[in-house]
């Protein structure tokens, strides 16, 4: 499975809009969660016939999120976001999170967002304390104020 995106086949539904391609989009940071919990969750969804997008490509630092990932988010019914301590240190995960939150708010997307708190307290995300505070401080040193503001807002929103 490594090195390419994977999507579990799922039943097609006549009630699904034409823009819906996946039933679930799985957002996670590969370190720790990706090789364990995310893989088990993906396999469980696959066994149930739930069409799931799980991106396995390893992008280098500074590379943009592929359009196929952004499209998969917009074309999904549900986004399961596996929030871990390492999730917030990844600018890519934070960009996915912003896209997920924006899609859930827009008229074009009917995406349901399901946060899963994996070894992290939701109040730390909401208040951006602990390891989250350190991650955002590092981002502030490297990224624009506007970018970090969007990431902070999306992070607080998902914890609510």
C-alpha positions as a Python dict, from the first residue, in 0.01 Angstrom:
ca = {
    (1, 'X'): (0, 0, 0),
    (2, 'X'): (287, 241, 57),
    (3, 'X'): (376, 497, -204),
    (4, 'X'): (31, 551, -350),
    (5, 'X'): (-314, 648, -238),
    (6, 'X'): (-548, 368, -155),
    (7, 'X'): (-922, 363, -162),
    (8, 'X'): (-1137, 85, -32),
    (9, 'X'): (-1422, -3, -265),
    (10, 'X'): (-1766, 73, -136),
    (11, 'X'): (-2122, 34, -242),
    (12, 'X'): (-2254, 301, -474),
    (13, 'X'): (-2562, 479, -356),
    (14, 'X'): (-2820, 651, -574),
    (15, 'X'): (-2867, 914, -300),
    (16, 'X'): (-2501, 1011, -320),
    (17, 'X'): (-2440, 1333, -512),
    (18, 'X'): (-2238, 1322, -835),
    (19, 'X'): (-1951, 1503, -667),
    (20, 'X'): (-1915, 1237, -394),
    (21, 'X'): (-1639, 992, -476),
    (22, 'X'): (-1546, 859, -130),
    (23, 'X'): (-1751, 777, 172),
    (24, 'X'): (-1457, 852, 405),
    (25, 'X'): (-1142, 1062, 387),
    (26, 'X'): (-882, 961, 647),
    (27, 'X'): (-656, 1244, 770),
    (28, 'X'): (-363, 1151, 995),
    (29, 'X'): (6, 1202, 1058),
    (30, 'X'): (204, 893, 965),
    (31, 'X'): (437, 895, 1264),
    (32, 'X'): (296, 653, 1517),
    (33, 'X'): (-69, 676, 1420),
    (34, 'X'): (-22, 600, 1050),
    (35, 'X'): (147, 268, 1088),
    (36, 'X'): (-81, 147, 1361),
    (37, 'X'): (-424, 289, 1433),
    (38, 'X'): (-486, 448, 1091),
    (39, 'X'): (-398, 127, 908),
    (40, 'X'): (-624, -80, 1133),
    (41, 'X'): (-907, 169, 1090),
    (42, 'X'): (-863, 172, 713),
    (43, 'X'): (-867, -209, 700),
    (44, 'X'): (-1182, -222, 915),
    (45, 'X'): (-1355, 27, 684),
    (46, 'X'): (-1237, -172, 381),
    (47, 'X'): (-1378, -496, 522),
    (48, 'X'): (-1714, -323, 567),
    (49, 'X'): (-1710, -209, 203),
    (50, 'X'): (-1671, 158, 292),
    (51, 'X'): (-1499, 347, 10),
    (52, 'X'): (-1214, 523, 192),
    (53, 'X'): (-935, 754, 76),
    (54, 'X'): (-607, 710, 261),
    (55, 'X'): (-309, 894, 115),
    (56, 'X'): (15, 704, 149),
    (57, 'X'): (243, 932, -48),
    (58, 'X'): (536, 1070, 142),
    (59, 'X'): (591, 1430, 36),
    (60, 'X'): (915, 1609, 94),
    (61, 'X'): (934, 1930, 292),
    (62, 'X'): (795, 2227, 104),
    (63, 'X'): (594, 2028, -149),
    (64, 'X'): (232, 2123, -200),
    (65, 'X'): (-54, 1896, -109),
    (66, 'X'): (-147, 1712, -429),
    (67, 'X'): (-467, 1822, -598),
    (68, 'X'): (-593, 1463, -573),
    (69, 'X'): (-584, 1494, -193),
    (70, 'X'): (-777, 1824, -196),
    (71, 'X'): (-1025, 1672, -443),
    (72, 'X'): (-1064, 1361, -227),
    (73, 'X'): (-1152, 1579, 72),
    (74, 'X'): (-1414, 1775, -122),
    (75, 'X'): (-1551, 1455, -277),
    (76, 'X'): (-1594, 1271, 54),
    (77, 'X'): (-1901, 1238, 272),
    (78, 'X'): (-1710, 1201, 598),
    (79, 'X'): (-1364, 1309, 712),
    (80, 'X'): (-1215, 1113, 999),
    (81, 'X'): (-935, 1324, 1145),
    (82, 'X'): (-697, 1129, 1368),
    (83, 'X'): (-562, 1400, 1594),
    (84, 'X'): (-235, 1314, 1763),
    (85, 'X'): (51, 1516, 1909),
    (86, 'X'): (247, 1480, 1585),
    (87, 'X'): (-52, 1583, 1367),
    (88, 'X'): (-7, 1951, 1457),
    (89, 'X'): (363, 1957, 1376),
    (90, 'X'): (284, 1876, 1011),
    (91, 'X'): (199, 2172, 788),
    (92, 'X'): (50, 1922, 542),
    (93, 'X'): (-191, 1784, 802),
    (94, 'X'): (-286, 2138, 903),
    (95, 'X'): (-356, 2229, 539),
    (96, 'X'): (-573, 1917, 508),
    (97, 'X'): (-752, 2022, 826),
    (98, 'X'): (-821, 2372, 688),
    (99, 'X'): (-957, 2217, 367),
    (100, 'X'): (-1176, 1977, 567),
    (101, 'X'): (-1313, 2253, 791),
    (102, 'X'): (-1376, 2485, 495),
    (103, 'X'): (-1548, 2204, 304),
    (104, 'X'): (-1772, 2128, 600),
    (105, 'X'): (-1874, 2496, 617),
    (106, 'X'): (-1930, 2556, 246),
    (107, 'X'): (-2243, 2491, 46),
    (108, 'X'): (-2055, 2271, -202),
    (109, 'X'): (-1940, 2025, 60),
    (110, 'X'): (-2164, 1819, 280),
    (111, 'X'): (-1870, 1661, 460),
    (112, 'X'): (-1921, 1539, 816),
    (113, 'X'): (-1612, 1583, 1032),
    (114, 'X'): (-1534, 1314, 1290),
    (115, 'X'): (-1238, 1400, 1514),
    (116, 'X'): (-1060, 1113, 1688),
    (117, 'X'): (-839, 1224, 1976),
    (118, 'X'): (-544, 983, 1979),
    (119, 'X'): (-334, 1039, 2290),
    (120, 'X'): (-415, 1409, 2307),
    (121, 'X'): (-660, 1602, 2522),
    (122, 'X'): (-923, 1797, 2323),
    (123, 'X'): (-883, 2093, 2562),
    (124, 'X'): (-513, 2116, 2467),
    (125, 'X'): (-617, 2147, 2104),
    (126, 'X'): (-892, 2397, 2180),
    (127, 'X'): (-663, 2612, 2397),
    (128, 'X'): (-349, 2523, 2198),
    (129, 'X'): (-142, 2428, 2499),
    (130, 'X'): (134, 2176, 2562),
    (131, 'X'): (293, 2017, 2257),
    (132, 'X'): (49, 2208, 2037),
    (133, 'X'): (181, 2543, 2158),
    (134, 'X'): (536, 2434, 2073),
    (135, 'X'): (429, 2314, 1726),
    (136, 'X'): (259, 2643, 1646),
    (137, 'X'): (560, 2840, 1771),
    (138, 'X'): (778, 2648, 1524),
    (139, 'X'): (528, 2715, 1244),
    (140, 'X'): (527, 3086, 1327),
    (141, 'X'): (903, 3097, 1276),
    (142, 'X'): (872, 2948, 925),
    (143, 'X'): (530, 3046, 789),
    (144, 'X'): (326, 3358, 733),
    (145, 'X'): (110, 3497, 1011),
    (146, 'X'): (-202, 3442, 799),
    (147, 'X'): (-118, 3077, 735),
    (148, 'X'): (-60, 3002, 1104),
    (149, 'X'): (-380, 3190, 1193),
    (150, 'X'): (-580, 2966, 955),
    (151, 'X'): (-421, 2657, 1109),
    (152, 'X'): (-494, 2776, 1463),
    (153, 'X'): (-858, 2853, 1378),
    (154, 'X'): (-912, 2514, 1212),
    (155, 'X'): (-748, 2339, 1508),
    (156, 'X'): (-969, 2517, 1758),
    (157, 'X'): (-1277, 2446, 1546),
    (158, 'X'): (-1216, 2071, 1526),
    (159, 'X'): (-1180, 2047, 1904),
    (160, 'X'): (-1519, 2213, 1962),
}
